[in-house]
mmCIF file of C-alpha atoms in Angstrom:
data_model
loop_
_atom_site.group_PDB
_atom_site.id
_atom_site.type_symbol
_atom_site.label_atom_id
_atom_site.label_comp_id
_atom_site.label_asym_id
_atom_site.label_seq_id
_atom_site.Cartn_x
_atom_site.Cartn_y
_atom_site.Cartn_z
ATOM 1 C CA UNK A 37 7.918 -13.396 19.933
ATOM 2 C CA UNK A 38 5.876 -10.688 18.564
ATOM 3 C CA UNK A 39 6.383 -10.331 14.393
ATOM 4 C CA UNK A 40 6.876 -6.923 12.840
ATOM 5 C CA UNK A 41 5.899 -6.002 9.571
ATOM 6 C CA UNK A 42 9.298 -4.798 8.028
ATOM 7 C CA UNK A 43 7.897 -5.004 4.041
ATOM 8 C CA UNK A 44 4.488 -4.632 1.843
ATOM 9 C CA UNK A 45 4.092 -5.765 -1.161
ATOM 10 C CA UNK A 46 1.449 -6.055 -3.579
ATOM 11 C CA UNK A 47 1.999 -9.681 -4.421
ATOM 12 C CA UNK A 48 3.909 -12.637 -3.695
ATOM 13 C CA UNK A 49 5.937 -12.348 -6.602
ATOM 14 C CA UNK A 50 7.820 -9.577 -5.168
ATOM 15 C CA UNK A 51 8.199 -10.690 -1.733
ATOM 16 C CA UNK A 52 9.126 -14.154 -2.372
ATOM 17 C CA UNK A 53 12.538 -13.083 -3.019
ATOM 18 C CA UNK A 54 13.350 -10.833 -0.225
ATOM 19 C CA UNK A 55 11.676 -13.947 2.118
ATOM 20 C CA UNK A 56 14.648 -15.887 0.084
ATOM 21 C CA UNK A 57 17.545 -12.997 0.570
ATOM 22 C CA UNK A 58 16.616 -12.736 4.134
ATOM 23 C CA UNK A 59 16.813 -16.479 5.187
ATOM 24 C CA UNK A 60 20.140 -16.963 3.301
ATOM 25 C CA UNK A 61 21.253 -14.213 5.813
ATOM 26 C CA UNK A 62 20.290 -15.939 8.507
ATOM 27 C CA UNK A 63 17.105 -14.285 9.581
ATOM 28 C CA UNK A 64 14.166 -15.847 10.192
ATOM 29 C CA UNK A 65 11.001 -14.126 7.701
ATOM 30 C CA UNK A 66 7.316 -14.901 7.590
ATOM 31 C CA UNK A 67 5.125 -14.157 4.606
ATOM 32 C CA UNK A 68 2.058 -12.978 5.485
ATOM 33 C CA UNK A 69 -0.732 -12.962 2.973
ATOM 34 C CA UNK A 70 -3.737 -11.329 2.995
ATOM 35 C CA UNK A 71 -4.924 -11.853 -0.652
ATOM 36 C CA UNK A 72 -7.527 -14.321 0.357
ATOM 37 C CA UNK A 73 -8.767 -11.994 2.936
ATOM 38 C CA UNK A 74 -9.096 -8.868 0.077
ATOM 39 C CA UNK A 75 -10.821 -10.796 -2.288
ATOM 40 C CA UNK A 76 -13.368 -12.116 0.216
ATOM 41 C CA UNK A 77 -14.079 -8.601 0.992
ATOM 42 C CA UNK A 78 -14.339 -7.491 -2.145
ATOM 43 C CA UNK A 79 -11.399 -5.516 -2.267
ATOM 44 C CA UNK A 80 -8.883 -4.901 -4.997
ATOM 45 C CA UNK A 81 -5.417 -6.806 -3.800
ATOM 46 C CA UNK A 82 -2.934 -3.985 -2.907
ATOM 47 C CA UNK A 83 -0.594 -4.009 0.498
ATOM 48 C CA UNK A 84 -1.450 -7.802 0.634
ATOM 49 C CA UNK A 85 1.602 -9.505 1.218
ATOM 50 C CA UNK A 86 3.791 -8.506 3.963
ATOM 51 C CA UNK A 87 7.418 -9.772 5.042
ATOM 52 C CA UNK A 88 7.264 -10.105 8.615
ATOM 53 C CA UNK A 89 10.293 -10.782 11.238
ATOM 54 C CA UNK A 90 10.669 -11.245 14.975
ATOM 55 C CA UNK A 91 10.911 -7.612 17.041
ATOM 56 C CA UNK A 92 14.191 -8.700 18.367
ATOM 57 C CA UNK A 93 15.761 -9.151 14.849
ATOM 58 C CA UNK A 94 13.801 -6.408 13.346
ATOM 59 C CA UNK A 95 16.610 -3.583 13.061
ATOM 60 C CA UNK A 96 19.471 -5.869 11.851
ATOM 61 C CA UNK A 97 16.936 -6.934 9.050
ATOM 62 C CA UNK A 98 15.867 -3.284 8.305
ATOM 63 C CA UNK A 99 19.268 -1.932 8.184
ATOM 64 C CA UNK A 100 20.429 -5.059 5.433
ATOM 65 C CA UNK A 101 17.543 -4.741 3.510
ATOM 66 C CA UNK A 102 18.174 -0.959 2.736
ATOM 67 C CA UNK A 103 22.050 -2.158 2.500
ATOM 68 C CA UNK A 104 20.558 -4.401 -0.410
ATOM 69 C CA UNK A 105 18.185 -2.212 -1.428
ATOM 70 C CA UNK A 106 20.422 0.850 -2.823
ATOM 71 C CA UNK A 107 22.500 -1.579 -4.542
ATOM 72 C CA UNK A 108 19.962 -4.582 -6.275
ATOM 73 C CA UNK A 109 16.786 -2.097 -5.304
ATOM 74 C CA UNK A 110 15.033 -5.158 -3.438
ATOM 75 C CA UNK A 111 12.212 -2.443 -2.745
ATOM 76 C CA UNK A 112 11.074 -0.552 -5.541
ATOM 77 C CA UNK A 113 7.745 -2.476 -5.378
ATOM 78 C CA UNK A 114 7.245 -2.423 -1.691
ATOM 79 C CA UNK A 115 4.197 0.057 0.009
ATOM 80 C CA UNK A 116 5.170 2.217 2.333
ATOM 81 C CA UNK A 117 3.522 5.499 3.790
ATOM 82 C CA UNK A 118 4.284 8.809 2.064
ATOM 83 C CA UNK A 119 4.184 10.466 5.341
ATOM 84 C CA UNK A 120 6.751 8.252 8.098
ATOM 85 C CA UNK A 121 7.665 5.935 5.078
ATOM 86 C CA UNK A 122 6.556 2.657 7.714
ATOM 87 C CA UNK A 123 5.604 -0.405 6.289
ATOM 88 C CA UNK A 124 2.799 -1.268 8.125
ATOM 89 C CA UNK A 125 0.436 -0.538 5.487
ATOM 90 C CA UNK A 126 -2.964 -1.708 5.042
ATOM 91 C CA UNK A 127 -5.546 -1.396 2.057
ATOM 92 C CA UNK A 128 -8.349 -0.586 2.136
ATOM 93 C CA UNK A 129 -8.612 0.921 5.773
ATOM 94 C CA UNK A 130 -10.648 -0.995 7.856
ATOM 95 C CA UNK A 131 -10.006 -3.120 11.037
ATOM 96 C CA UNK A 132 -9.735 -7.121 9.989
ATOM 97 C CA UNK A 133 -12.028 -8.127 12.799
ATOM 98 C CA UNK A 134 -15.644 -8.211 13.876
ATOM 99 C CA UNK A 135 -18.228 -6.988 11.602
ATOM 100 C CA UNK A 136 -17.179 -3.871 10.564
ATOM 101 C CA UNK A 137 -15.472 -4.556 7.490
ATOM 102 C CA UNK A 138 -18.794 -6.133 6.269
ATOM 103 C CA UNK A 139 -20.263 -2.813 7.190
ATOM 104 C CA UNK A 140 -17.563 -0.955 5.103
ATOM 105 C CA UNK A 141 -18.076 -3.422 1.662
ATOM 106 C CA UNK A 142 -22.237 -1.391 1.592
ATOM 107 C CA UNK A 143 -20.608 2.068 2.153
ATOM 108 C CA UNK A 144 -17.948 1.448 -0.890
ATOM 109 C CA UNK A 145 -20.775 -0.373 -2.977
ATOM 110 C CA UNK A 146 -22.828 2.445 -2.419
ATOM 111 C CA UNK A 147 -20.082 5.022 -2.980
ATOM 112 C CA UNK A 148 -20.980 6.264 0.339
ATOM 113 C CA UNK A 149 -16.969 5.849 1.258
ATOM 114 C CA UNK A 150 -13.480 5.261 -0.482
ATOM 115 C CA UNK A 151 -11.401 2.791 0.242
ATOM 116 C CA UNK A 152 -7.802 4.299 0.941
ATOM 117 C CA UNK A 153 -4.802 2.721 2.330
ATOM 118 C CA UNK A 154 -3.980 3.057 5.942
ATOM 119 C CA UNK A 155 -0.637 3.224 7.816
ATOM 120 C CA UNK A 156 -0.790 2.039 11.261
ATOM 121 C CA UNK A 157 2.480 3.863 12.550
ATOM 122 C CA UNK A 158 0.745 7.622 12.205
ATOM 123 C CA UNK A 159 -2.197 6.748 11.251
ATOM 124 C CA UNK A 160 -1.488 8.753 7.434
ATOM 125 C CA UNK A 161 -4.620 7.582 5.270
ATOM 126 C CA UNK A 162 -3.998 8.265 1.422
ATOM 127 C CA UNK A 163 -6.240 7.254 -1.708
ATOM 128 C CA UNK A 164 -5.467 4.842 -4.504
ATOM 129 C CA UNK A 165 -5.715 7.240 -7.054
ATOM 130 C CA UNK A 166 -5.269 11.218 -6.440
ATOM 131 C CA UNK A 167 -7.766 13.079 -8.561
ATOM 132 C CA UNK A 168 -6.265 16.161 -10.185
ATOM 133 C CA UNK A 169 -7.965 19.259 -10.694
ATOM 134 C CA UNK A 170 -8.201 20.707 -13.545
ATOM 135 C CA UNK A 171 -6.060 24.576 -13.840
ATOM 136 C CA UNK A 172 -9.032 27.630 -13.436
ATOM 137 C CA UNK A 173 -8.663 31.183 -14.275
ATOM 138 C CA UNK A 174 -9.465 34.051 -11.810
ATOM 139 C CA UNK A 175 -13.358 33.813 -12.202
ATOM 140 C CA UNK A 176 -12.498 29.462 -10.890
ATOM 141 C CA UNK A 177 -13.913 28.297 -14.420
ATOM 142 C CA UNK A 178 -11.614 25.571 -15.730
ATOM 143 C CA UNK A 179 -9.181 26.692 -18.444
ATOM 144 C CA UNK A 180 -10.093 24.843 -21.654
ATOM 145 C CA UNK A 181 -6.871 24.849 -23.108
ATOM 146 C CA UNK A 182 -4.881 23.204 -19.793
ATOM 147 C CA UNK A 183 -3.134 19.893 -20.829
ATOM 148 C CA UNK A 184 -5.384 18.688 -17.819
ATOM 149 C CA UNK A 185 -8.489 19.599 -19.646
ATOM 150 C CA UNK A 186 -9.877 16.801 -21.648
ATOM 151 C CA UNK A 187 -10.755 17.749 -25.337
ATOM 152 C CA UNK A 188 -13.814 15.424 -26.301
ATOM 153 C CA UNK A 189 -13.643 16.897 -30.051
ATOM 154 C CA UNK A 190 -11.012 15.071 -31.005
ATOM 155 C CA UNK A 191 -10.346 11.506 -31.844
ATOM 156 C CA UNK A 192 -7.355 9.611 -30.552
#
């Protein structure tokens, strides 16, 4: 049978005990982990661990875990796209075969690309961090006294 990804996690510490919920239910998990993989690449460990079940048993275990989750909130750490809200996640975005995730380590080294997550359902890509710009008045020149605008006068 063919797995499906049904959560992401950062680490293992979170998944570890929806693997546990979900076998005491009677369903049959795998934990995928793809730390190993990240920090052979280079990359920061986020979306690395994913809870995987068979496609047959795949709704039953979706529907439960959000049955567990609004009560015991079983997946307040999980990833999931902004856009569809699917947890086939991956971080950073680049395929996990062949050569061209080597390629991708020079162009974030160099700065030449960011690494963003990727969601495989709708193909969404968002960054890790989203930069905010600062507020401007009508002639576009940031407003010095914004709470965005950072005040190196002062001390902490």
């Amino acid at each position: 049978m063919r797995s499906v990804t049904l959560a992401t996690f950062n680490d293992r510490d979170h998944a570890d005990p929806v693997v546990n919920r979900l076998q005491q239910a009677g369903f049959h998990p795998q934990l995928r982990d793809e730390t190993k993989w990240q920090k052979h690449r280079f990359a920061e460990a986020l979306a690395s661990v994913k809870v995987c079940v068979d496609e047959n048993e795949y709704d039953s275990a979706k529907q439960q875990l959000k049955e567990w989750d609004a009560t015991e909130h079983w997946l307040d750490q999980a990833v999931c796209c902004p856009e569809c809200g699917s947890a086939e996640v991956d971080y950073p975005q680049v395929t996990r075969k062949f050569i061209l995730p080597s390629l991708h380590i020079l162009f974030y080294r160099l700065g030449l690309e960011e690494k963003q997550f990727y969601c495989h359902t709708c193909q969404h890509t968002w960054p890790l961090r989203i930069k905010i710009e600062p507020e401007r008045d009508a002639l576009n020149w940031p407003i010095k006294n914004s709470p965005l605008h950072e005040n190196k006068d002062t001390t902490p």
